[in-house]
Short mmCIF file of C-alpha atoms and ligand atoms in Angstrom, two decimals:
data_model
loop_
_atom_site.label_atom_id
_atom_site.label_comp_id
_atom_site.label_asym_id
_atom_site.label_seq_id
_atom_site.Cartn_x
_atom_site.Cartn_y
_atom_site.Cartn_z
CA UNK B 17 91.07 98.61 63.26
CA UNK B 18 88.14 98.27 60.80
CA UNK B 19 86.47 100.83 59.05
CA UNK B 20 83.68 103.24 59.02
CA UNK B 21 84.02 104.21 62.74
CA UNK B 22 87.41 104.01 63.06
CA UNK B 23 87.64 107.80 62.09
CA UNK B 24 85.03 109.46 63.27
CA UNK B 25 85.23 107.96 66.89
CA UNK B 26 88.78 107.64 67.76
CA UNK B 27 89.75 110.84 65.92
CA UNK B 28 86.81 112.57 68.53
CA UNK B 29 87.32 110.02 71.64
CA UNK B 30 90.57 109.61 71.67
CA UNK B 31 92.81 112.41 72.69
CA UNK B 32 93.73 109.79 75.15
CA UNK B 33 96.71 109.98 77.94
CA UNK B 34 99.33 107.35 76.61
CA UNK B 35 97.56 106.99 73.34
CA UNK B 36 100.66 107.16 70.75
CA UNK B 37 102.15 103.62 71.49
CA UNK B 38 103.93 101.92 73.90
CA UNK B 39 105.68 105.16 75.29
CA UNK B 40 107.09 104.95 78.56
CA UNK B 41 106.07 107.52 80.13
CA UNK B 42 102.70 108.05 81.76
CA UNK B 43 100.24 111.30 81.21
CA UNK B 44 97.65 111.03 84.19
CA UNK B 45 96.01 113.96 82.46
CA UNK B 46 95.58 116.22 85.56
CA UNK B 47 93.00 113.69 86.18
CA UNK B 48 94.17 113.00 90.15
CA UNK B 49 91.54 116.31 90.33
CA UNK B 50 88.44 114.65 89.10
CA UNK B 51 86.37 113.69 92.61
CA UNK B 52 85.04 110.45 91.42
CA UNK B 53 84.35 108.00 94.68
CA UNK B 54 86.68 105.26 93.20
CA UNK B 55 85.86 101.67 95.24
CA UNK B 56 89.25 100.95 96.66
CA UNK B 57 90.78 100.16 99.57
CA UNK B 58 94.19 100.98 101.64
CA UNK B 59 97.23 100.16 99.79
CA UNK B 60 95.29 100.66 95.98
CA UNK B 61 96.68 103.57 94.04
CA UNK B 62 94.41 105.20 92.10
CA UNK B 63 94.21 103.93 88.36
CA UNK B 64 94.89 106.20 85.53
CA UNK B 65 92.29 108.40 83.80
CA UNK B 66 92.54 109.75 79.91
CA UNK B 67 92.95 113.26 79.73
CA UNK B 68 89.79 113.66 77.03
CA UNK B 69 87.55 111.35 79.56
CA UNK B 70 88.12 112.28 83.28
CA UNK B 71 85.82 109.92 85.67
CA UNK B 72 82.31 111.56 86.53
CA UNK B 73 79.68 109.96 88.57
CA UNK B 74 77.05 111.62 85.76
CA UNK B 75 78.96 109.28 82.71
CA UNK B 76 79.29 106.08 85.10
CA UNK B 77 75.83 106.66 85.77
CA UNK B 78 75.05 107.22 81.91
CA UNK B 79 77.45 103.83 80.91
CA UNK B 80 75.72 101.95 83.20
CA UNK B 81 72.53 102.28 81.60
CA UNK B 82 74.39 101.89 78.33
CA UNK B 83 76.38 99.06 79.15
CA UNK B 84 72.97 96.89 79.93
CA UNK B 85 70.94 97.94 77.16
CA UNK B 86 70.70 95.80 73.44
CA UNK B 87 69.56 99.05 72.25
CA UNK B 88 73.33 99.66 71.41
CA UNK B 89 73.46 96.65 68.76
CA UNK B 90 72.80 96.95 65.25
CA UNK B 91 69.67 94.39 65.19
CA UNK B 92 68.98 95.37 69.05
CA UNK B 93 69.67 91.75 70.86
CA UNK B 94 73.11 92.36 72.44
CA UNK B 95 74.84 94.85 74.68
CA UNK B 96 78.27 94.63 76.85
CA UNK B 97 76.61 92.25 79.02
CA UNK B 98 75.60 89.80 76.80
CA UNK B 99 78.58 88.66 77.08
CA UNK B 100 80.40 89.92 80.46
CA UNK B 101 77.99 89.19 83.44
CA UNK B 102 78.43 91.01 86.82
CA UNK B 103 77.81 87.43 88.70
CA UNK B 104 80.49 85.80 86.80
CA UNK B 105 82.63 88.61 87.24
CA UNK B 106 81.71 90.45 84.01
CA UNK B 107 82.54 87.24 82.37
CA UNK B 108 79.87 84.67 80.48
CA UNK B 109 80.51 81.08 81.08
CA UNK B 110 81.30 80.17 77.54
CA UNK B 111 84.20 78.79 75.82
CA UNK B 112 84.25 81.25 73.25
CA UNK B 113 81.77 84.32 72.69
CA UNK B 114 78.89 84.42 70.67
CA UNK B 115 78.21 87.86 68.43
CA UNK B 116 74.91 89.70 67.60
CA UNK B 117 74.74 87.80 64.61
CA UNK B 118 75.65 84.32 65.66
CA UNK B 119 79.48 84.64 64.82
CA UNK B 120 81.91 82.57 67.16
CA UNK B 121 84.38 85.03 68.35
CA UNK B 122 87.66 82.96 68.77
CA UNK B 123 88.69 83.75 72.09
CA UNK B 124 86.98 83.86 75.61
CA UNK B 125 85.12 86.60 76.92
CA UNK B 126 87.09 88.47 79.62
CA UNK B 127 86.74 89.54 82.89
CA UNK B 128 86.15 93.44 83.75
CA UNK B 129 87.94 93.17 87.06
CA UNK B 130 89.75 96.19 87.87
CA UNK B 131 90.42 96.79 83.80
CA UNK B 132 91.32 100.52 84.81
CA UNK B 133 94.61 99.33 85.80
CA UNK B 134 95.55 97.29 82.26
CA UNK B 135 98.38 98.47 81.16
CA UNK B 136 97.24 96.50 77.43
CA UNK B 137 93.87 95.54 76.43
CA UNK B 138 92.28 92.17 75.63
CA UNK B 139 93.81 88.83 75.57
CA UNK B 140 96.62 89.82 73.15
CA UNK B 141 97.57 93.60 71.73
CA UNK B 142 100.21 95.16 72.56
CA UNK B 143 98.17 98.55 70.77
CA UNK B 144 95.51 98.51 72.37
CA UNK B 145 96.34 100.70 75.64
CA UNK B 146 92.89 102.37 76.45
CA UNK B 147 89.16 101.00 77.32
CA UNK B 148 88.13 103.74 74.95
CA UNK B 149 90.05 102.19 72.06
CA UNK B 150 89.33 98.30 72.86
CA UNK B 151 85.24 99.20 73.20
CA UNK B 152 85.32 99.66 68.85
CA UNK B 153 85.96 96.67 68.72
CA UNK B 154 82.70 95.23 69.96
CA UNK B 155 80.81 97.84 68.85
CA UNK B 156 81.72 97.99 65.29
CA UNK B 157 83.62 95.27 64.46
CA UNK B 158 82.67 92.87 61.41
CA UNK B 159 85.33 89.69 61.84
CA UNK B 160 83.50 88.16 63.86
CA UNK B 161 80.41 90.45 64.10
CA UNK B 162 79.86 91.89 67.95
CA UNK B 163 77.58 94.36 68.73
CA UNK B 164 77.29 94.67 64.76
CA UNK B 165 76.30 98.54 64.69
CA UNK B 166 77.08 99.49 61.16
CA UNK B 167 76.43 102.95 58.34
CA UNK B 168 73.33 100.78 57.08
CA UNK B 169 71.73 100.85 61.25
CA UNK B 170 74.51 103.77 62.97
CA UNK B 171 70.98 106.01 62.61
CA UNK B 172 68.59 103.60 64.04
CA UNK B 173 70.50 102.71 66.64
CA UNK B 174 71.22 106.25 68.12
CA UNK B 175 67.57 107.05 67.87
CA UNK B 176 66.50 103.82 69.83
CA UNK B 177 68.75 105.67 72.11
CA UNK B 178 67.19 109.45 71.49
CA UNK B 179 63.71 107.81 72.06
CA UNK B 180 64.09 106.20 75.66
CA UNK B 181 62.96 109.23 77.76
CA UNK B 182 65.38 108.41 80.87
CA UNK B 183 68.80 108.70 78.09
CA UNK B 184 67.77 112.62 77.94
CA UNK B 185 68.50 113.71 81.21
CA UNK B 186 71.49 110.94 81.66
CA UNK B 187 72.84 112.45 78.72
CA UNK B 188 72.01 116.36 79.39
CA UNK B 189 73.68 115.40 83.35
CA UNK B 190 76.98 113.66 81.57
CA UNK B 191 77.94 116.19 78.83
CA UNK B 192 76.29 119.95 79.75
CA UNK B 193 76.17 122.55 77.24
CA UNK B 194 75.77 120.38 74.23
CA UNK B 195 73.19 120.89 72.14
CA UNK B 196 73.21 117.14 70.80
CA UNK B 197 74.92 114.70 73.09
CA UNK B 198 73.65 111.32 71.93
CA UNK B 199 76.33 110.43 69.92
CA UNK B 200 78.84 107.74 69.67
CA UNK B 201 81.90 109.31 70.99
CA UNK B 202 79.82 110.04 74.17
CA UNK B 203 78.47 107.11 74.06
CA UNK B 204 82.06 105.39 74.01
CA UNK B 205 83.29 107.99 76.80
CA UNK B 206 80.01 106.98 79.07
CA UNK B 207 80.41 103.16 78.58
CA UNK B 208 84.52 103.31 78.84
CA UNK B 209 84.04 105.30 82.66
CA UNK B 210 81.18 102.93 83.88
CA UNK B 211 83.87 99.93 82.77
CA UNK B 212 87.00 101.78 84.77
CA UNK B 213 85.06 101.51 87.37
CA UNK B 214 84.41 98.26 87.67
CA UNK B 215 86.92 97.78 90.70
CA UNK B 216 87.49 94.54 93.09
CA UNK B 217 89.24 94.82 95.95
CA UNK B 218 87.30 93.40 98.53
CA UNK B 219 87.92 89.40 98.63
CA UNK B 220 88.57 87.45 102.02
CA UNK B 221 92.64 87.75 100.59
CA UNK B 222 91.92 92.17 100.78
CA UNK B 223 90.69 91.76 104.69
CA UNK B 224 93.70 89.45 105.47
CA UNK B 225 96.19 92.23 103.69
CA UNK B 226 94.57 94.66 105.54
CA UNK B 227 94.85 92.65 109.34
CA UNK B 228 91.87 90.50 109.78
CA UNK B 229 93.90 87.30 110.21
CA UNK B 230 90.88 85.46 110.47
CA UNK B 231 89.70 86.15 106.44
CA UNK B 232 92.08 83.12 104.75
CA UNK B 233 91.63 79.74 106.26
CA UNK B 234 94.47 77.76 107.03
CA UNK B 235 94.83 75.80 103.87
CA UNK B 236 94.06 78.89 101.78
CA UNK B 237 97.44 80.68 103.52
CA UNK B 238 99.13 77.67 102.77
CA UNK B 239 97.83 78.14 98.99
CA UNK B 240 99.58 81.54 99.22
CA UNK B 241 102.90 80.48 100.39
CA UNK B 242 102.67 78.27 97.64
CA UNK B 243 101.69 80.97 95.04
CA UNK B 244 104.41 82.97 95.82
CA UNK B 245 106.88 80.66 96.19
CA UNK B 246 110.00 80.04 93.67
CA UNK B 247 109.09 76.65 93.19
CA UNK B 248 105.22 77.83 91.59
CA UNK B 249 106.45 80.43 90.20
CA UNK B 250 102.83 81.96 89.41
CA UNK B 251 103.64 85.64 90.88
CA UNK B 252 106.11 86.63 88.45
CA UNK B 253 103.38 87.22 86.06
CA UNK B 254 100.45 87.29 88.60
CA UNK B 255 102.13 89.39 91.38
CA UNK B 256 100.97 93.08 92.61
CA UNK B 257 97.95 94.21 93.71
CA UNK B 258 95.95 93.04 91.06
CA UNK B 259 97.15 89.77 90.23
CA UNK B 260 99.27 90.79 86.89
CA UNK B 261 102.38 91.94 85.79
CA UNK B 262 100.58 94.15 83.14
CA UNK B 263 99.79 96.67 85.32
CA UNK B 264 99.43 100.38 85.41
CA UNK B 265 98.39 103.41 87.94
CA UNK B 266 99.23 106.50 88.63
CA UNK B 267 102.15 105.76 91.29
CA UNK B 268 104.15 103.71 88.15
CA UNK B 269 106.18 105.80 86.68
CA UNK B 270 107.67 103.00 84.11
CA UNK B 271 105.41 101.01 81.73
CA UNK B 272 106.26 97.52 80.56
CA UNK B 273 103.36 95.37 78.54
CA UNK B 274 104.37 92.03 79.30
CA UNK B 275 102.84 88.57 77.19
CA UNK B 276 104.19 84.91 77.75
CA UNK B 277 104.08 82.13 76.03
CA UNK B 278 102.59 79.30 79.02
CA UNK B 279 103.04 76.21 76.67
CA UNK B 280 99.58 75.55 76.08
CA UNK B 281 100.10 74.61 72.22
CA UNK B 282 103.24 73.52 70.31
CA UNK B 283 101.28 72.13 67.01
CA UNK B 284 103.45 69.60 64.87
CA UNK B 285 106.54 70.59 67.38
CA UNK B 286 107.35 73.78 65.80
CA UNK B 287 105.62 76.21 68.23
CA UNK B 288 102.36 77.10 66.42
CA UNK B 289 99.28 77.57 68.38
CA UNK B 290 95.73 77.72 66.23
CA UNK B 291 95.54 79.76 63.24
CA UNK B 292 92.86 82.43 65.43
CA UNK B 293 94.39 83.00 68.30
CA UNK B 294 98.73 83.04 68.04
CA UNK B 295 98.68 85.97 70.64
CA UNK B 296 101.16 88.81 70.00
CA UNK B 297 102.73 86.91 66.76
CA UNK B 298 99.26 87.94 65.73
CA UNK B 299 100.34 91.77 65.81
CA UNK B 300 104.09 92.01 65.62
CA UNK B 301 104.29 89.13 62.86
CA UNK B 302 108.12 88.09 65.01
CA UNK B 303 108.17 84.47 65.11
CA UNK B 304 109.13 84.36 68.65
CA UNK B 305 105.90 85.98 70.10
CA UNK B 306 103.94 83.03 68.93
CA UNK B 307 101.48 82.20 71.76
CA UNK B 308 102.22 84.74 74.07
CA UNK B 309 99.10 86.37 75.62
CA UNK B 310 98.84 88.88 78.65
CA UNK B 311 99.08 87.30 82.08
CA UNK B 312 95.37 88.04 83.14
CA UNK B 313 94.34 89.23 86.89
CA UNK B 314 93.41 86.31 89.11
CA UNK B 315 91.08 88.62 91.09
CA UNK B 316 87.53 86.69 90.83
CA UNK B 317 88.80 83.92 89.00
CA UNK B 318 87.09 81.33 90.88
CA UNK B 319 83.98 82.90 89.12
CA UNK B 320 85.41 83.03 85.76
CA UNK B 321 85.86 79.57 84.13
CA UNK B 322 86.52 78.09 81.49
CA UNK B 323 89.69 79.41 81.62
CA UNK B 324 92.54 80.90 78.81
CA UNK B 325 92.29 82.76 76.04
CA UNK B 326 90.42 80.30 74.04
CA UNK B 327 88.34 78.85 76.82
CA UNK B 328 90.26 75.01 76.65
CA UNK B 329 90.79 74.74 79.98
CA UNK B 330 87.78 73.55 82.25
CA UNK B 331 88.47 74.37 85.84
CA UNK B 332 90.79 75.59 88.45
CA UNK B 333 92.09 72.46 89.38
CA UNK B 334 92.49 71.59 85.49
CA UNK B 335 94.40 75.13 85.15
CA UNK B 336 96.79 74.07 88.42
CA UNK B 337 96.92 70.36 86.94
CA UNK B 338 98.32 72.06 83.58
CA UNK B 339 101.13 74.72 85.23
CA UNK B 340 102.51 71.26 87.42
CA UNK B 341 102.83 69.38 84.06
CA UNK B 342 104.84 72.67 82.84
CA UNK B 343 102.57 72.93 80.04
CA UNK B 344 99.68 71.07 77.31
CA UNK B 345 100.75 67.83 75.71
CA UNK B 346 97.94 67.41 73.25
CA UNK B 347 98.53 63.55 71.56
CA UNK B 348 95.53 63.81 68.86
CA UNK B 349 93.73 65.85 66.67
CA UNK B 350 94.80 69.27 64.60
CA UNK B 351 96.38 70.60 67.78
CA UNK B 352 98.74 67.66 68.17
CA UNK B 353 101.89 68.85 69.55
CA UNK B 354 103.62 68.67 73.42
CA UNK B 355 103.38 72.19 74.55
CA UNK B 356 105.57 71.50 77.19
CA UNK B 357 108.47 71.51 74.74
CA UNK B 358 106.91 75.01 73.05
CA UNK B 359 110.29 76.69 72.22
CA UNK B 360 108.55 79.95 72.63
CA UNK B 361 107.76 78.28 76.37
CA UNK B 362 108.30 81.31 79.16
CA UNK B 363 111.10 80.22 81.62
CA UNK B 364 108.96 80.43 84.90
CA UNK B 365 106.59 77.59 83.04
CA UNK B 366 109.05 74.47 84.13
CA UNK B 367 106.37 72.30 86.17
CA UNK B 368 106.47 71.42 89.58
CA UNK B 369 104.97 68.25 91.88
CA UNK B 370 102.51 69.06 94.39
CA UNK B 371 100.21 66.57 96.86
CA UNK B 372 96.91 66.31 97.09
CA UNK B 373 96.46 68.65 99.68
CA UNK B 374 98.80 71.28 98.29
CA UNK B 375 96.50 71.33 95.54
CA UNK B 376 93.98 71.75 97.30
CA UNK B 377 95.35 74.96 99.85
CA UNK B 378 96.66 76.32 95.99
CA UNK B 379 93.09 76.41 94.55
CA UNK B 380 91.62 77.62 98.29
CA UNK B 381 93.79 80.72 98.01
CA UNK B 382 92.75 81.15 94.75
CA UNK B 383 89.20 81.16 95.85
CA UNK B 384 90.15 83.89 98.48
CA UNK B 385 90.81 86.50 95.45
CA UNK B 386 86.60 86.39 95.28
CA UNK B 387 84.71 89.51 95.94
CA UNK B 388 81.63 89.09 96.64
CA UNK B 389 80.68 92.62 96.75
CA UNK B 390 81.69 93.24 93.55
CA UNK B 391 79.30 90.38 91.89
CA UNK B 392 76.46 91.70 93.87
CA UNK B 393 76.73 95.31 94.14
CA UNK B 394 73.62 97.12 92.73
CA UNK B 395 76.14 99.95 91.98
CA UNK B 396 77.82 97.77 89.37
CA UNK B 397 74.15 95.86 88.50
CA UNK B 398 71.49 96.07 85.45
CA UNK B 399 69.51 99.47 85.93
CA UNK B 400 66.94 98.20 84.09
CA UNK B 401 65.40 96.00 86.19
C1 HEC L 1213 79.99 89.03 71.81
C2 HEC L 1213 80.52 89.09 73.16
C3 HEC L 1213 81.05 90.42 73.64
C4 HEC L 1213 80.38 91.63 73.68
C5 HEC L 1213 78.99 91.96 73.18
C6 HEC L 1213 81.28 92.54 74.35
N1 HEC L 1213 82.44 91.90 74.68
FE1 HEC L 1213 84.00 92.71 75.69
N2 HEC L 1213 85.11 91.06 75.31
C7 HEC L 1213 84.66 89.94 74.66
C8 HEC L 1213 85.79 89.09 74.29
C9 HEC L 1213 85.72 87.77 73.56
C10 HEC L 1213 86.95 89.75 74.75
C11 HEC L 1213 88.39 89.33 74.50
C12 HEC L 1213 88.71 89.86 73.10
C13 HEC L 1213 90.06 89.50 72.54
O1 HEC L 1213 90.97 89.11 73.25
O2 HEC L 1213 90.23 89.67 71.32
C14 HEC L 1213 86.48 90.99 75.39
C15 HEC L 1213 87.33 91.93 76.00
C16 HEC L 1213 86.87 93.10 76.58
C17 HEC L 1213 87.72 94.04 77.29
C18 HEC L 1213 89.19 93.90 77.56
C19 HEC L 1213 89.41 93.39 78.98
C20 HEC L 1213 90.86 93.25 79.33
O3 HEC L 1213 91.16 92.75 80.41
O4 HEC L 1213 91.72 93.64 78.53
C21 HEC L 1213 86.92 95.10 77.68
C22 HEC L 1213 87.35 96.33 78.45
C23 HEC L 1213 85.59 94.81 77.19
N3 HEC L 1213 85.60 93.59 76.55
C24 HEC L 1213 84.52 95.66 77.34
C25 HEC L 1213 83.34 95.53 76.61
C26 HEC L 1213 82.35 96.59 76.48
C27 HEC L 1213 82.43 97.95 77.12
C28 HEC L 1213 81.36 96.10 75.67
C29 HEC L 1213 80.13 96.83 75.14
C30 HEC L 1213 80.43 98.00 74.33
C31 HEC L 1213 81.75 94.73 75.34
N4 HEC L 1213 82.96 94.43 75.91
C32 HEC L 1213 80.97 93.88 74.57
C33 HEC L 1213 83.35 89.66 74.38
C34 HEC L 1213 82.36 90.62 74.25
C1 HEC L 1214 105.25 82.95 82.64
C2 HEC L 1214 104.15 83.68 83.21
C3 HEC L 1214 103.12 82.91 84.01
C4 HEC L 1214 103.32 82.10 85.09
C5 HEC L 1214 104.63 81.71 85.77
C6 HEC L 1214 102.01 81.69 85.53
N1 HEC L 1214 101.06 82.22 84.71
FE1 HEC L 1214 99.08 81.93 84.85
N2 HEC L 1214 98.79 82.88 83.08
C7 HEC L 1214 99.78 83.47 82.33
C8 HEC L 1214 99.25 83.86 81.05
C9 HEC L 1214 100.02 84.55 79.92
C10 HEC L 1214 97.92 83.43 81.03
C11 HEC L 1214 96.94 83.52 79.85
C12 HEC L 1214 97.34 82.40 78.90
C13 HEC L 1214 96.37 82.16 77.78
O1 HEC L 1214 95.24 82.61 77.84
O2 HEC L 1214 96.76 81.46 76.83
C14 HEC L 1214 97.66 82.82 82.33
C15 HEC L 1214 96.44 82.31 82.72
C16 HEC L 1214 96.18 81.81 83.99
C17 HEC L 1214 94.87 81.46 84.47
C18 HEC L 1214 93.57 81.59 83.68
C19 HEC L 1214 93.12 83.03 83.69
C20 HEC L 1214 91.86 83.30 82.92
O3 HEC L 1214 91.30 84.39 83.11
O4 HEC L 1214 91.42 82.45 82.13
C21 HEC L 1214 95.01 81.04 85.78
C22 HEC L 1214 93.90 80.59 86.71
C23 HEC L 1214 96.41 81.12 86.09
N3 HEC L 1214 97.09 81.60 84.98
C24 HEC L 1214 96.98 80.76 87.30
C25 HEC L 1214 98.34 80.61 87.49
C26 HEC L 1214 98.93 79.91 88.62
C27 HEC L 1214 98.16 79.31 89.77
C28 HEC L 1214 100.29 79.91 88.42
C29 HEC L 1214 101.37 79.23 89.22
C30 HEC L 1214 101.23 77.81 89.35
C31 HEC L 1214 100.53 80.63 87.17
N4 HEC L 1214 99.32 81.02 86.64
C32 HEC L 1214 101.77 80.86 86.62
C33 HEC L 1214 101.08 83.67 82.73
C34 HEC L 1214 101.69 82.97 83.76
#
C-alpha cells in the first residue's frame, strides 16, 4: 500500500476482525449486538462487521454525506460517486475509471452491491479483506491518482470538511465524547459503514425465492435452469445468495477467497493477459494465477455494463456470447492470443451451444437479479440534493 497514510490510518482504523491474512477463521467481533436495521430479507444472514467499526445508523448517516461530497478529494472535484453511481448500481458506465486528476485507472469501476459480504476486495487481491482497507486506496493512492488527497492538501481537505456546518453535528452524533472527530480514520470508519450497507436483495429473482411465483417470467425461469445447470456451469463461481463464490457472513464458519482464470486473454499463446491488469499473478508473483480475478456478484448486473475487470466486454449478451465460445480468441492487435486455449483457463470455462431463445431466457434471468429499490432508494441516494 502506498505511503503517507498508510500508517497513520490503518494503524488507527484497522483493528479489523480477520485483518491478519487469509486466516480461516472468522472474528464477528461481538458485532451480532450492534442494532443496525440491515436491508435484508428471509434467508440473508447477516454480513460480518469489524470489531473496531460496529454498524451505527449515526456513521451510515455521516458516510453518506461523505460518500457524495468532492470535498473529500485533494483538488475538490471527485468523491466515491464519481465513479460508483447508485442508478447504475454504484457503478459508472465506463470502460475504465477516470481519477481526480485525469489518470486512467486500468480496471473497471465496481459495483457496491452487497460488498459487506466480500470475502476479498476489488477485482483482484487476495489482501485486501476489509472495506476499511480497500477505501485507501482511492483516497490516497498516487498510481493512478483517485481521490488524490495528499500531505501537501491532507489539511485543506479536512477543513473543507470542519467548515460545512451540517459535518459538526454528523460528526459529534457518529463518534461522542471526542473532542476532535473530523479526522481521517473516522472519516474512513463513516464512509466504510455507509458502503456495508449498501445491500440488494430485493430483485423480481428475491420475491420468486421467497413464493411469489408470479415475479420470473417464463423464459427468465428457463434462464435459471439454465444458470444452474452442469452444462453452463456459471453457479460454481456465481452460486449462493449473492451471486459469488467469494462470499462471507456470519453463519460461514470456513473462508475460502476464490479467483479464476475465465480465458479472456492468452497473449502470444503463453497465458499472459495485459501488463495492468494479470489478476492475482499481480500479488502472489506464481505463474499459474495469471488472469485470475474474483468471480463478481451478478446481483444488478443488468445495470452494470461494460462488463470484466477491464471493461472489454460490451453487453450481456456479448458476456453470454463469450462463456458459449469457452473463452476470448483475440486474432489482431497487442492482445493477440486464443484465450480459449489459456492454460491457466478454469475447468468450468469449456463452452457450451445454446439457441436463440435459450439465450435469450439466460440473459432474462439475469435481468431478474435487478433491484430496483436499491437504485432508487433515497436511503442509499445523494443527501445533498
Ligand atoms: C476514480 C474512480 C473511483 C473513485 C473516486 C472511487 N472508486 Fe471505488 N472502485 C473504483 C475501481 C476502478 C475499483 C476496482 C479497483 C481494482 O480492482 O483495482 C473500485 C473498487 C471499489 C470497492 C471494491 C468493491 C468490491 O466488490 O470488491 C469498494 C468497496 C469501493 N471501490 C469503494 C469506494 C469508496 C468508498 C470510494 C470513496 C472513498 C471509492 N470507491 C472511490 C473506482 C473508484
Ligand atoms: C470458473 C468460474 C466462472 C464460471 C464458470 C462463470 N463465471 Fe462469470 N465470472 C467469473 C469471473 C472470475 C469473472 C470476472 C472476470 C474478469 O473480470 O476478468 C466473471 C465475470 C462475469 C460477468 C461480468 C461481471 C461484471 O461485473 O463485470 C458476468 C455477467 C458473468 N461472469 C456471468 C456468467 C455466466 C452467465 C456464466 C455461465 C454461463 C458464468 N459467468 C460462468 C467466473 C466465472
Amino acid at each position: 500500500m502506498r505511503g503517507l497514510f498508510s500508517a497513520l490510518t490503518l494503524g488507527m482504523v484497522l483493528g479489523l476482525a480477520g485483518c491478519g491474512g487469509s486466516s480461516t477463521t472468522l472474528d464477528d467481533g461481538g458485532a451480532n449486538q450492534t442494532s443496525f436495521a440491515w436491508w435484508l430479507r428471509d434467508g440473508i444472514p447477516l454480513p460480518l462487521e469489524p470489531a473496531a467499526n460496529p454498524m451505527t445508523e449515526a456513521k451510515f448517516q455521516l458516510g453518506r454525506h461523505l460518500f457524495y461530497d468532492v470535498r473529500l478529494s485533494g483538488n475538490g472535484t471527485q468523491s466515491c460517486a464519481t465513479c460508483h453511481h447508485q442508478d447504475k448500481a454504484f457503478t459508472d458506465g465506463l470502460v475504465v475509471a477516470i481519477g481526480s486528476t485525469g489518470d486512467q485507472h486500468p480496471r473497471n469501476s465496481q459495483t457496491l452491491t452487497n460488498v459487506a459480504y466480500n470475502a476479498t476486495y476489488t477485482w483482484a487481491n487476495p489482501a485486501l479483506i476489509s472495506i476499511e482497507a480497500q477505501m485507501q486506496t482511492p483516497l490516497f493512492s498516487e498510481h493512478p491518482v483517485e481521490q488524490g488527497i495528499d500531505e501537501s492538501n491532507q489539511d485543506e481537505v479536512l477543513q473543507r470538511i470542519l467548515d460545512e456546518p451540517l459535518y459538526a453535528s454528523l460528526f459529534a452524533a457518529a463518534f461522542p465524547n471526542q473532542g476532535s472527530p473530523v479526522t481521517f480514520p473516522n472519516i474512513i470508519a463513516a464512509v466504510a459503514s455507509f458502503v456495508r450497507g449498501l445491500t440488494s436483495f430485493n430483485s423480481p429473482f428475491d420475491a420468486f425465492q421467497l413464493g411469489d411465483r408470479s415475479a420470473l417470467s417464463a423464459s427468465a425461469q428457463r434462464g435459471q435452469a439454465l444458470f444452474f445447470s452442469e452444462a453452463l456451469e456459471c453457479f460454481h463461481c456465481h452460486g449462493g445468495y449473492n451471486f459469488s463464490d467469494s462470499t462471507l457472513d456470519r453463519a460461514i464458519a470456513f473462508v475460502e477467497r476464490p479467483f479464476h482464470n475465465t480465458g479472456l486473454y492468452n497473449i502470444g499463446g503463453t497465458g499472459a493477459f495485459p501488463v495492468d491488469n494479470q489478476g492475482l499473478f499481480a500479488a502472489t508473483g506464481d505463474p499459474s494465477d495469471m488472469g485470475k480475478f474474483r468471480a463478481p456478484t451478478l446481483r444488478n448486473i443488468e445495470l452494470t455494463a461494460p462488463y470484466m475487470h477491464d471493461g472489454s466486454i460490451a453487453t450481456l449478451a456479448d458476456v453470454v456470447d463469450f462463456y458459449a465460445a469457452g473463452g476470448r480468441n483475440i486474432e489482431t492487435g497487442p492482445y493477440a492470443g486464443d484465450g480459449r486455449l489459456n492454460p491457466f483457463k478454469d475447468s468450468f470455462v469449456n463452452g457450451f451451444e445454446l439457441t436463440a431463445e435459450e439465450k435469450s431466457d439466460l440473459i432474462a434471468f439475469l435481468q431478474s437479479l435487478t433491484d430496483q429499490e436499491f437504485v432508487t432508494a433515497s436511503r442509499f441516494s445523494n443527501p445533498w440534493e
